Amino acid sequence: MPPVPQTSPSPERARRFGLIIVGDEILSGKRADKHLPKVIELLKARGLQLDYADYVGDAPVRIVATLQRAFASGEVVFSCGGIGATPDDHTRQCAAQALGVGLALHPEAEALIRQRMQELASQQGTLYEADRPDNVHRLNMGVFPVGATIIPNPFNKIPGFSCGDVHFVPGFPVMAWPMMEWVLDNRYRHLFRTDAWLEQSVIVFGAMEAALTPLMQEIEATFVGVKVFSLPSVDHPEYGRHIELGVKGEPIQVALAYAKLMEGLRGLSAAMGPELVQKPG
């Protein structure tokens, strides 16, 4: 099969990660999205972080536009949902349209789907009939954009697929989560930064973010690659009204930036509480 059209990837050191959640049931509130916190967890355990998440309903025009941005971004993107074979599943077709390629039954996917159907027939004590209409229809779950590669599904063998760095998995968490882990561990292990990432912060009482902004800007301008964050809270069960002020990035730079942050807070006579340290894993 010809390769999936590729865009120029981002430099490896700057690879970003995105998430697309597809489904009317999420936007209507019929189901709550569980993927966002899980993807954050999976990436964090590997020293990575999620840069954005898009939610889109079962509208092909919007799905195509969202996927076109994903393919053009050069980023690593996971898309959850809509890869089944019912009338409200559009993601496979939209991915092909976004890439400008056709759809075809993937031979590995076909073999896995047939194997799954044979196992189900055996479990039910019935004969597997390959030409039965419902069995033929199930093969549509293996119809992917031309050039796609498969993502193994340890739950029921029905695979997902990858087109370059955009990876498509089912909406069911029991299937999607181990499939995304497989992609991370088999495709992007070289990006893991479990020993090269640190987050340090301090609880600040009685301060306004506007008064802290110049200090935050100074730190980001001084320490390249370090991100400063400010998380205000008005009703925290332990700290009450406060701001969690901190820095995150490469450990050596974070140590220097955090020292500068604390020096600046002392210079502002800020009332400080506990200091917090967070590492991947």
mmCIF file with all atom_site columns, C-alpha atoms in Angstrom, residues 30-233:
data_model
loop_
_atom_site.group_PDB
_atom_site.id
_atom_site.type_symbol
_atom_site.label_atom_id
_atom_site.label_alt_id
_atom_site.label_comp_id
_atom_site.label_asym_id
_atom_site.label_entity_id
_atom_site.label_seq_id
_atom_site.pdbx_PDB_ins_code
_atom_site.Cartn_x
_atom_site.Cartn_y
_atom_site.Cartn_z
_atom_site.occupancy
_atom_site.B_iso_or_equiv
_atom_site.pdbx_formal_charge
_atom_site.auth_seq_id
_atom_site.auth_comp_id
_atom_site.auth_asym_id
_atom_site.auth_atom_id
_atom_site.pdbx_PDB_model_num
ATOM 1   C CA . LYS A 1 30  ? -25.401 11.830  27.761 1.00 0.00 ? 30  LYS A CA 1
ATOM 2   C CA . ARG A 1 31  ? -21.951 10.494  28.594 1.00 0.00 ? 31  ARG A CA 1
ATOM 3   C CA . ALA A 1 32  ? -19.106 12.120  30.497 1.00 0.00 ? 32  ALA A CA 1
ATOM 4   C CA . ASP A 1 33  ? -15.684 12.194  28.870 1.00 0.00 ? 33  ASP A CA 1
ATOM 5   C CA . LYS A 1 34  ? -13.185 10.025  30.729 1.00 0.00 ? 34  LYS A CA 1
ATOM 6   C CA . HIS A 1 35  ? -10.415 10.197  28.143 1.00 0.00 ? 35  HIS A CA 1
ATOM 7   C CA . LEU A 1 36  ? -9.018  13.647  28.963 1.00 0.00 ? 36  LEU A CA 1
ATOM 8   C CA . PRO A 1 37  ? -7.864  12.885  32.543 1.00 0.00 ? 37  PRO A CA 1
ATOM 9   C CA . LYS A 1 38  ? -6.583  9.455   31.478 1.00 0.00 ? 38  LYS A CA 1
ATOM 10  C CA . VAL A 1 39  ? -4.520  10.791  28.584 1.00 0.00 ? 39  VAL A CA 1
ATOM 11  C CA . ILE A 1 40  ? -3.049  13.434  30.891 1.00 0.00 ? 40  ILE A CA 1
ATOM 12  C CA . GLU A 1 41  ? -2.141  10.614  33.297 1.00 0.00 ? 41  GLU A CA 1
ATOM 13  C CA . LEU A 1 42  ? -0.602  8.410   30.574 1.00 0.00 ? 42  LEU A CA 1
ATOM 14  C CA . LEU A 1 43  ? 1.517   11.252  29.235 1.00 0.00 ? 43  LEU A CA 1
ATOM 15  C CA . LYS A 1 44  ? 2.550   12.516  32.659 1.00 0.00 ? 44  LYS A CA 1
ATOM 16  C CA . ALA A 1 45  ? 3.804   9.068   33.648 1.00 0.00 ? 45  ALA A CA 1
ATOM 17  C CA . ARG A 1 46  ? 6.183   9.330   30.694 1.00 0.00 ? 46  ARG A CA 1
ATOM 18  C CA . GLY A 1 47  ? 7.362   12.863  31.389 1.00 0.00 ? 47  GLY A CA 1
ATOM 19  C CA . LEU A 1 48  ? 5.114   14.289  28.662 1.00 0.00 ? 48  LEU A CA 1
ATOM 20  C CA . GLN A 1 49  ? 2.151   16.624  28.706 1.00 0.00 ? 49  GLN A CA 1
ATOM 21  C CA . LEU A 1 50  ? -1.031  17.238  26.764 1.00 0.00 ? 50  LEU A CA 1
ATOM 22  C CA . ASP A 1 51  ? -1.051  20.517  24.860 1.00 0.00 ? 51  ASP A CA 1
ATOM 23  C CA . TYR A 1 52  ? -4.689  20.655  23.780 1.00 0.00 ? 52  TYR A CA 1
ATOM 24  C CA . ALA A 1 53  ? -7.972  18.765  23.536 1.00 0.00 ? 53  ALA A CA 1
ATOM 25  C CA . ASP A 1 54  ? -10.702 19.226  20.916 1.00 0.00 ? 54  ASP A CA 1
ATOM 26  C CA . TYR A 1 55  ? -14.285 18.019  21.266 1.00 0.00 ? 55  TYR A CA 1
ATOM 27  C CA . VAL A 1 56  ? -16.349 17.490  18.121 1.00 0.00 ? 56  VAL A CA 1
ATOM 28  C CA . GLY A 1 57  ? -19.774 15.984  17.552 1.00 0.00 ? 57  GLY A CA 1
ATOM 29  C CA . ASP A 1 58  ? -20.785 13.437  14.923 1.00 0.00 ? 58  ASP A CA 1
ATOM 30  C CA . ALA A 1 59  ? -20.770 16.030  12.136 1.00 0.00 ? 59  ALA A CA 1
ATOM 31  C CA . PRO A 1 60  ? -18.557 14.922  9.227  1.00 0.00 ? 60  PRO A CA 1
ATOM 32  C CA . VAL A 1 61  ? -17.718 18.463  8.064  1.00 0.00 ? 61  VAL A CA 1
ATOM 33  C CA . ARG A 1 62  ? -16.429 19.410  11.520 1.00 0.00 ? 62  ARG A CA 1
ATOM 34  C CA . ILE A 1 63  ? -14.589 16.113  11.965 1.00 0.00 ? 63  ILE A CA 1
ATOM 35  C CA . VAL A 1 64  ? -12.826 16.547  8.618  1.00 0.00 ? 64  VAL A CA 1
ATOM 36  C CA . ALA A 1 65  ? -11.777 20.118  9.507  1.00 0.00 ? 65  ALA A CA 1
ATOM 37  C CA . THR A 1 66  ? -10.510 19.008  12.923 1.00 0.00 ? 66  THR A CA 1
ATOM 38  C CA . LEU A 1 67  ? -8.514  16.135  11.419 1.00 0.00 ? 67  LEU A CA 1
ATOM 39  C CA . GLN A 1 68  ? -7.059  18.321  8.679  1.00 0.00 ? 68  GLN A CA 1
ATOM 40  C CA . ARG A 1 69  ? -5.608  20.552  11.396 1.00 0.00 ? 69  ARG A CA 1
ATOM 41  C CA . ALA A 1 70  ? -4.269  17.503  13.227 1.00 0.00 ? 70  ALA A CA 1
ATOM 42  C CA . PHE A 1 71  ? -2.589  16.043  10.136 1.00 0.00 ? 71  PHE A CA 1
ATOM 43  C CA . ALA A 1 72  ? -1.071  19.400  9.196  1.00 0.00 ? 72  ALA A CA 1
ATOM 44  C CA . SER A 1 73  ? 0.225   20.126  12.711 1.00 0.00 ? 73  SER A CA 1
ATOM 45  C CA . GLY A 1 74  ? 3.118   17.656  12.811 1.00 0.00 ? 74  GLY A CA 1
ATOM 46  C CA . GLU A 1 75  ? 1.967   16.855  16.357 1.00 0.00 ? 75  GLU A CA 1
ATOM 47  C CA . VAL A 1 76  ? 1.149   13.514  17.984 1.00 0.00 ? 76  VAL A CA 1
ATOM 48  C CA . VAL A 1 77  ? -2.638  13.352  18.200 1.00 0.00 ? 77  VAL A CA 1
ATOM 49  C CA . PHE A 1 78  ? -4.994  10.730  19.621 1.00 0.00 ? 78  PHE A CA 1
ATOM 50  C CA . SER A 1 79  ? -8.558  10.612  18.312 1.00 0.00 ? 79  SER A CA 1
ATOM 51  C CA . CYS A 1 80  ? -11.103 8.712   20.402 1.00 0.00 ? 80  CYS A CA 1
ATOM 52  C CA . GLY A 1 81  ? -14.451 7.552   19.061 1.00 0.00 ? 81  GLY A CA 1
ATOM 53  C CA . GLY A 1 82  ? -16.391 7.158   15.866 1.00 0.00 ? 82  GLY A CA 1
ATOM 54  C CA . ILE A 1 83  ? -14.385 4.334   14.263 1.00 0.00 ? 83  ILE A CA 1
ATOM 55  C CA . GLY A 1 84  ? -17.149 1.726   14.414 1.00 0.00 ? 84  GLY A CA 1
ATOM 56  C CA . ALA A 1 85  ? -19.375 0.647   11.548 1.00 0.00 ? 85  ALA A CA 1
ATOM 57  C CA . THR A 1 86  ? -22.768 2.109   12.477 1.00 0.00 ? 86  THR A CA 1
ATOM 58  C CA . PRO A 1 87  ? -24.346 5.068   10.613 1.00 0.00 ? 87  PRO A CA 1
ATOM 59  C CA . ASP A 1 88  ? -23.269 7.571   13.280 1.00 0.00 ? 88  ASP A CA 1
ATOM 60  C CA . ASP A 1 89  ? -19.598 6.533   13.041 1.00 0.00 ? 89  ASP A CA 1
ATOM 61  C CA . HIS A 1 90  ? -17.819 8.865   10.616 1.00 0.00 ? 90  HIS A CA 1
ATOM 62  C CA . THR A 1 91  ? -14.214 9.067   11.792 1.00 0.00 ? 91  THR A CA 1
ATOM 63  C CA . ARG A 1 92  ? -12.672 6.520   9.407  1.00 0.00 ? 92  ARG A CA 1
ATOM 64  C CA . GLN A 1 93  ? -14.284 8.144   6.366  1.00 0.00 ? 93  GLN A CA 1
ATOM 65  C CA . CYS A 1 94  ? -13.436 11.649  7.596  1.00 0.00 ? 94  CYS A CA 1
ATOM 66  C CA . ALA A 1 95  ? -9.793  10.718  8.161  1.00 0.00 ? 95  ALA A CA 1
ATOM 67  C CA . ALA A 1 96  ? -9.525  9.517   4.563  1.00 0.00 ? 96  ALA A CA 1
ATOM 68  C CA . GLN A 1 97  ? -11.199 12.681  3.292  1.00 0.00 ? 97  GLN A CA 1
ATOM 69  C CA . ALA A 1 98  ? -8.926  14.884  5.411  1.00 0.00 ? 98  ALA A CA 1
ATOM 70  C CA . LEU A 1 99  ? -5.888  13.123  3.916  1.00 0.00 ? 99  LEU A CA 1
ATOM 71  C CA . GLY A 1 100 ? -7.216  13.051  0.377  1.00 0.00 ? 100 GLY A CA 1
ATOM 72  C CA . VAL A 1 101 ? -6.875  9.257   0.106  1.00 0.00 ? 101 VAL A CA 1
ATOM 73  C CA . GLY A 1 102 ? -9.279  6.377   -0.425 1.00 0.00 ? 102 GLY A CA 1
ATOM 74  C CA . LEU A 1 103 ? -10.551 3.738   1.978  1.00 0.00 ? 103 LEU A CA 1
ATOM 75  C CA . ALA A 1 104 ? -9.645  0.049   1.818  1.00 0.00 ? 104 ALA A CA 1
ATOM 76  C CA . LEU A 1 105 ? -10.057 -3.062  3.931  1.00 0.00 ? 105 LEU A CA 1
ATOM 77  C CA . HIS A 1 106 ? -6.743  -3.440  5.764  1.00 0.00 ? 106 HIS A CA 1
ATOM 78  C CA . PRO A 1 107 ? -5.535  -7.061  5.421  1.00 0.00 ? 107 PRO A CA 1
ATOM 79  C CA . GLU A 1 108 ? -4.259  -7.333  9.003  1.00 0.00 ? 108 GLU A CA 1
ATOM 80  C CA . ALA A 1 109 ? -7.448  -5.786  10.335 1.00 0.00 ? 109 ALA A CA 1
ATOM 81  C CA . GLU A 1 110 ? -9.514  -8.186  8.231  1.00 0.00 ? 110 GLU A CA 1
ATOM 82  C CA . ALA A 1 111 ? -7.643  -11.189 9.634  1.00 0.00 ? 111 ALA A CA 1
ATOM 83  C CA . LEU A 1 112 ? -8.098  -9.973  13.219 1.00 0.00 ? 112 LEU A CA 1
ATOM 84  C CA . ILE A 1 113 ? -11.805 -9.242  12.759 1.00 0.00 ? 113 ILE A CA 1
ATOM 85  C CA . ARG A 1 114 ? -12.409 -12.650 11.171 1.00 0.00 ? 114 ARG A CA 1
ATOM 86  C CA . GLN A 1 115 ? -10.501 -14.287 14.015 1.00 0.00 ? 115 GLN A CA 1
ATOM 87  C CA . ARG A 1 116 ? -12.681 -12.459 16.525 1.00 0.00 ? 116 ARG A CA 1
ATOM 88  C CA . MET A 1 117 ? -15.882 -13.544 14.748 1.00 0.00 ? 117 MET A CA 1
ATOM 89  C CA . GLN A 1 118 ? -14.712 -17.153 14.664 1.00 0.00 ? 118 GLN A CA 1
ATOM 90  C CA . GLU A 1 119 ? -13.959 -17.052 18.398 1.00 0.00 ? 119 GLU A CA 1
ATOM 91  C CA . LEU A 1 120 ? -17.394 -15.618 19.155 1.00 0.00 ? 120 LEU A CA 1
ATOM 92  C CA . ALA A 1 121 ? -19.084 -18.277 17.044 1.00 0.00 ? 121 ALA A CA 1
ATOM 93  C CA . SER A 1 122 ? -17.124 -20.991 18.847 1.00 0.00 ? 122 SER A CA 1
ATOM 94  C CA . GLN A 1 123 ? -18.054 -19.560 22.251 1.00 0.00 ? 123 GLN A CA 1
ATOM 95  C CA . GLN A 1 124 ? -21.717 -19.516 21.245 1.00 0.00 ? 124 GLN A CA 1
ATOM 96  C CA . GLY A 1 125 ? -21.570 -23.035 19.806 1.00 0.00 ? 125 GLY A CA 1
ATOM 97  C CA . THR A 1 126 ? -22.509 -21.870 16.317 1.00 0.00 ? 126 THR A CA 1
ATOM 98  C CA . LEU A 1 127 ? -20.898 -22.169 12.907 1.00 0.00 ? 127 LEU A CA 1
ATOM 99  C CA . TYR A 1 128 ? -18.942 -19.181 11.620 1.00 0.00 ? 128 TYR A CA 1
ATOM 100 C CA . GLU A 1 129 ? -20.404 -18.149 8.275  1.00 0.00 ? 129 GLU A CA 1
ATOM 101 C CA . ALA A 1 130 ? -18.055 -15.731 6.575  1.00 0.00 ? 130 ALA A CA 1
ATOM 102 C CA . ASP A 1 131 ? -20.604 -14.660 3.949  1.00 0.00 ? 131 ASP A CA 1
ATOM 103 C CA . ARG A 1 132 ? -23.457 -13.983 6.367  1.00 0.00 ? 132 ARG A CA 1
ATOM 104 C CA . PRO A 1 133 ? -24.508 -10.319 5.931  1.00 0.00 ? 133 PRO A CA 1
ATOM 105 C CA . ASP A 1 134 ? -23.808 -9.269  9.513  1.00 0.00 ? 134 ASP A CA 1
ATOM 106 C CA . ASN A 1 135 ? -20.328 -10.829 9.401  1.00 0.00 ? 135 ASN A CA 1
ATOM 107 C CA . VAL A 1 136 ? -19.572 -9.112  6.101  1.00 0.00 ? 136 VAL A CA 1
ATOM 108 C CA . HIS A 1 137 ? -20.736 -5.812  7.614  1.00 0.00 ? 137 HIS A CA 1
ATOM 109 C CA . ARG A 1 138 ? -18.392 -6.231  10.597 1.00 0.00 ? 138 ARG A CA 1
ATOM 110 C CA . LEU A 1 139 ? -15.436 -6.132  8.221  1.00 0.00 ? 139 LEU A CA 1
ATOM 111 C CA . ASN A 1 140 ? -16.204 -2.438  7.715  1.00 0.00 ? 140 ASN A CA 1
ATOM 112 C CA . MET A 1 141 ? -14.511 -1.885  11.079 1.00 0.00 ? 141 MET A CA 1
ATOM 113 C CA . GLY A 1 142 ? -11.255 -2.722  9.286  1.00 0.00 ? 142 GLY A CA 1
ATOM 114 C CA . VAL A 1 143 ? -11.788 -0.316  6.398  1.00 0.00 ? 143 VAL A CA 1
ATOM 115 C CA . PHE A 1 144 ? -9.164  2.385   6.973  1.00 0.00 ? 144 PHE A CA 1
ATOM 116 C CA . PRO A 1 145 ? -7.571  5.189   4.963  1.00 0.00 ? 145 PRO A CA 1
ATOM 117 C CA . VAL A 1 146 ? -5.162  3.730   2.417  1.00 0.00 ? 146 VAL A CA 1
ATOM 118 C CA . GLY A 1 147 ? -1.687  3.519   3.927  1.00 0.00 ? 147 GLY A CA 1
ATOM 119 C CA . ALA A 1 148 ? -2.854  3.326   7.551  1.00 0.00 ? 148 ALA A CA 1
ATOM 120 C CA . THR A 1 149 ? -1.197  0.989   10.052 1.00 0.00 ? 149 THR A CA 1
ATOM 121 C CA . ILE A 1 150 ? -3.076  -0.879  12.754 1.00 0.00 ? 150 ILE A CA 1
ATOM 122 C CA . ILE A 1 151 ? -3.156  -0.373  16.527 1.00 0.00 ? 151 ILE A CA 1
ATOM 123 C CA . PRO A 1 152 ? -3.666  -3.673  18.412 1.00 0.00 ? 152 PRO A CA 1
ATOM 124 C CA . ASN A 1 153 ? -6.747  -3.951  20.600 1.00 0.00 ? 153 ASN A CA 1
ATOM 125 C CA . PRO A 1 154 ? -6.101  -6.348  23.514 1.00 0.00 ? 154 PRO A CA 1
ATOM 126 C CA . PHE A 1 155 ? -9.753  -6.283  24.582 1.00 0.00 ? 155 PHE A CA 1
ATOM 127 C CA . ASN A 1 156 ? -11.470 -7.780  21.545 1.00 0.00 ? 156 ASN A CA 1
ATOM 128 C CA . LYS A 1 157 ? -8.890  -7.781  18.704 1.00 0.00 ? 157 LYS A CA 1
ATOM 129 C CA . ILE A 1 158 ? -10.789 -5.160  16.632 1.00 0.00 ? 158 ILE A CA 1
ATOM 130 C CA . PRO A 1 159 ? -7.905  -2.811  15.813 1.00 0.00 ? 159 PRO A CA 1
ATOM 131 C CA . GLY A 1 160 ? -7.610  0.922   15.668 1.00 0.00 ? 160 GLY A CA 1
ATOM 132 C CA . PHE A 1 161 ? -5.369  2.606   13.139 1.00 0.00 ? 161 PHE A CA 1
ATOM 133 C CA . SER A 1 162 ? -2.671  5.225   12.711 1.00 0.00 ? 162 SER A CA 1
ATOM 134 C CA . CYS A 1 163 ? -2.169  7.669   9.854  1.00 0.00 ? 163 CYS A CA 1
ATOM 135 C CA . GLY A 1 164 ? 1.269   9.113   10.423 1.00 0.00 ? 164 GLY A CA 1
ATOM 136 C CA . ASP A 1 165 ? 1.258   10.626  13.916 1.00 0.00 ? 165 ASP A CA 1
ATOM 137 C CA . VAL A 1 166 ? -2.527  10.765  14.256 1.00 0.00 ? 166 VAL A CA 1
ATOM 138 C CA . HIS A 1 167 ? -3.846  7.693   16.035 1.00 0.00 ? 167 HIS A CA 1
ATOM 139 C CA . PHE A 1 168 ? -7.461  6.512   16.024 1.00 0.00 ? 168 PHE A CA 1
ATOM 140 C CA . VAL A 1 169 ? -8.919  4.378   18.824 1.00 0.00 ? 169 VAL A CA 1
ATOM 141 C CA . PRO A 1 170 ? -12.471 3.453   19.908 1.00 0.00 ? 170 PRO A CA 1
ATOM 142 C CA . GLY A 1 171 ? -14.492 5.561   22.302 1.00 0.00 ? 171 GLY A CA 1
ATOM 143 C CA . PHE A 1 172 ? -14.674 2.762   24.890 1.00 0.00 ? 172 PHE A CA 1
ATOM 144 C CA . PRO A 1 173 ? -12.075 3.415   27.624 1.00 0.00 ? 173 PRO A CA 1
ATOM 145 C CA . VAL A 1 174 ? -11.480 -0.311  28.229 1.00 0.00 ? 174 VAL A CA 1
ATOM 146 C CA . MET A 1 175 ? -10.196 -0.528  24.666 1.00 0.00 ? 175 MET A CA 1
ATOM 147 C CA . ALA A 1 176 ? -8.861  2.974   24.029 1.00 0.00 ? 176 ALA A CA 1
ATOM 148 C CA . TRP A 1 177 ? -6.565  3.341   27.027 1.00 0.00 ? 177 TRP A CA 1
ATOM 149 C CA . PRO A 1 178 ? -4.362  0.258   26.527 1.00 0.00 ? 178 PRO A CA 1
ATOM 150 C CA . MET A 1 179 ? -4.271  1.027   22.796 1.00 0.00 ? 179 MET A CA 1
ATOM 151 C CA . MET A 1 180 ? -2.986  4.555   23.449 1.00 0.00 ? 180 MET A CA 1
ATOM 152 C CA . GLU A 1 181 ? -0.413  3.167   25.877 1.00 0.00 ? 181 GLU A CA 1
ATOM 153 C CA . TRP A 1 182 ? 0.743   0.764   23.173 1.00 0.00 ? 182 TRP A CA 1
ATOM 154 C CA . VAL A 1 183 ? 1.194   3.652   20.736 1.00 0.00 ? 183 VAL A CA 1
ATOM 155 C CA . LEU A 1 184 ? 3.167   5.706   23.259 1.00 0.00 ? 184 LEU A CA 1
ATOM 156 C CA . ASP A 1 185 ? 5.423   2.836   24.284 1.00 0.00 ? 185 ASP A CA 1
ATOM 157 C CA . ASN A 1 186 ? 6.040   1.544   20.752 1.00 0.00 ? 186 ASN A CA 1
ATOM 158 C CA . ARG A 1 187 ? 6.176   4.756   18.743 1.00 0.00 ? 187 ARG A CA 1
ATOM 159 C CA . TYR A 1 188 ? 7.361   7.507   21.068 1.00 0.00 ? 188 TYR A CA 1
ATOM 160 C CA . ARG A 1 189 ? 9.560   5.987   23.754 1.00 0.00 ? 189 ARG A CA 1
ATOM 161 C CA . HIS A 1 190 ? 12.437  8.162   22.518 1.00 0.00 ? 190 HIS A CA 1
ATOM 162 C CA . LEU A 1 191 ? 10.454  11.221  23.622 1.00 0.00 ? 191 LEU A CA 1
ATOM 163 C CA . PHE A 1 192 ? 9.936   10.073  27.218 1.00 0.00 ? 192 PHE A CA 1
ATOM 164 C CA . ARG A 1 193 ? 11.433  12.445  29.776 1.00 0.00 ? 193 ARG A CA 1
ATOM 165 C CA . THR A 1 194 ? 10.822  10.699  33.072 1.00 0.00 ? 194 THR A CA 1
ATOM 166 C CA . ASP A 1 195 ? 14.213  11.784  34.403 1.00 0.00 ? 195 ASP A CA 1
ATOM 167 C CA . ALA A 1 196 ? 14.170  15.247  32.875 1.00 0.00 ? 196 ALA A CA 1
ATOM 168 C CA . TRP A 1 197 ? 11.053  16.957  34.156 1.00 0.00 ? 197 TRP A CA 1
ATOM 169 C CA . LEU A 1 198 ? 10.143  18.571  37.446 1.00 0.00 ? 198 LEU A CA 1
ATOM 170 C CA . GLU A 1 199 ? 7.428   20.802  38.849 1.00 0.00 ? 199 GLU A CA 1
ATOM 171 C CA . GLN A 1 200 ? 7.908   22.906  41.981 1.00 0.00 ? 200 GLN A CA 1
ATOM 172 C CA . SER A 1 201 ? 5.380   25.264  43.499 1.00 0.00 ? 201 SER A CA 1
ATOM 173 C CA . VAL A 1 202 ? 4.473   27.099  46.675 1.00 0.00 ? 202 VAL A CA 1
ATOM 174 C CA . ILE A 1 203 ? 1.170   28.087  48.247 1.00 0.00 ? 203 ILE A CA 1
ATOM 175 C CA . VAL A 1 204 ? 0.850   31.867  48.441 1.00 0.00 ? 204 VAL A CA 1
ATOM 176 C CA . PHE A 1 205 ? -1.732  33.517  50.677 1.00 0.00 ? 205 PHE A CA 1
ATOM 177 C CA . GLY A 1 206 ? -3.237  36.968  50.394 1.00 0.00 ? 206 GLY A CA 1
ATOM 178 C CA . ALA A 1 207 ? -1.667  37.931  47.066 1.00 0.00 ? 207 ALA A CA 1
ATOM 179 C CA . MET A 1 208 ? -3.286  39.047  43.808 1.00 0.00 ? 208 MET A CA 1
ATOM 180 C CA . GLU A 1 209 ? -2.217  37.500  40.489 1.00 0.00 ? 209 GLU A CA 1
ATOM 181 C CA . ALA A 1 210 ? -1.761  40.956  38.962 1.00 0.00 ? 210 ALA A CA 1
ATOM 182 C CA . ALA A 1 211 ? 0.856   41.768  41.595 1.00 0.00 ? 211 ALA A CA 1
ATOM 183 C CA . LEU A 1 212 ? 2.706   38.505  40.873 1.00 0.00 ? 212 LEU A CA 1
ATOM 184 C CA . THR A 1 213 ? 2.624   38.795  37.077 1.00 0.00 ? 213 THR A CA 1
ATOM 185 C CA . PRO A 1 214 ? 5.843   40.856  36.675 1.00 0.00 ? 214 PRO A CA 1
ATOM 186 C CA . LEU A 1 215 ? 7.766   38.269  38.696 1.00 0.00 ? 215 LEU A CA 1
ATOM 187 C CA . MET A 1 216 ? 6.315   35.452  36.572 1.00 0.00 ? 216 MET A CA 1
ATOM 188 C CA . GLN A 1 217 ? 7.221   37.253  33.354 1.00 0.00 ? 217 GLN A CA 1
ATOM 189 C CA . GLU A 1 218 ? 10.765  37.885  34.561 1.00 0.00 ? 218 GLU A CA 1
ATOM 190 C CA . ILE A 1 219 ? 11.305  34.216  35.391 1.00 0.00 ? 219 ILE A CA 1
ATOM 191 C CA . GLU A 1 220 ? 10.026  32.963  32.024 1.00 0.00 ? 220 GLU A CA 1
ATOM 192 C CA . ALA A 1 221 ? 12.205  35.511  30.228 1.00 0.00 ? 221 ALA A CA 1
ATOM 193 C CA . THR A 1 222 ? 15.287  34.508  32.236 1.00 0.00 ? 222 THR A CA 1
ATOM 194 C CA . PHE A 1 223 ? 15.005  30.712  32.223 1.00 0.00 ? 223 PHE A CA 1
ATOM 195 C CA . VAL A 1 224 ? 14.479  29.351  28.718 1.00 0.00 ? 224 VAL A CA 1
ATOM 196 C CA . GLY A 1 225 ? 12.157  26.340  28.571 1.00 0.00 ? 225 GLY A CA 1
ATOM 197 C CA . VAL A 1 226 ? 10.702  26.895  32.045 1.00 0.00 ? 226 VAL A CA 1
ATOM 198 C CA . LYS A 1 227 ? 6.964   27.474  32.310 1.00 0.00 ? 227 LYS A CA 1
ATOM 199 C CA . VAL A 1 228 ? 5.547   29.509  35.177 1.00 0.00 ? 228 VAL A CA 1
ATOM 200 C CA . PHE A 1 229 ? 2.022   28.716  36.344 1.00 0.00 ? 229 PHE A CA 1
ATOM 201 C CA . SER A 1 230 ? -0.470  30.335  38.676 1.00 0.00 ? 230 SER A CA 1
ATOM 202 C CA . LEU A 1 231 ? -3.459  28.380  39.983 1.00 0.00 ? 231 LEU A CA 1
ATOM 203 C CA . PRO A 1 232 ? -5.773  30.516  42.134 1.00 0.00 ? 232 PRO A CA 1
ATOM 204 C CA . SER A 1 233 ? -8.380  28.958  44.407 1.00 0.00 ? 233 SER A CA 1
#
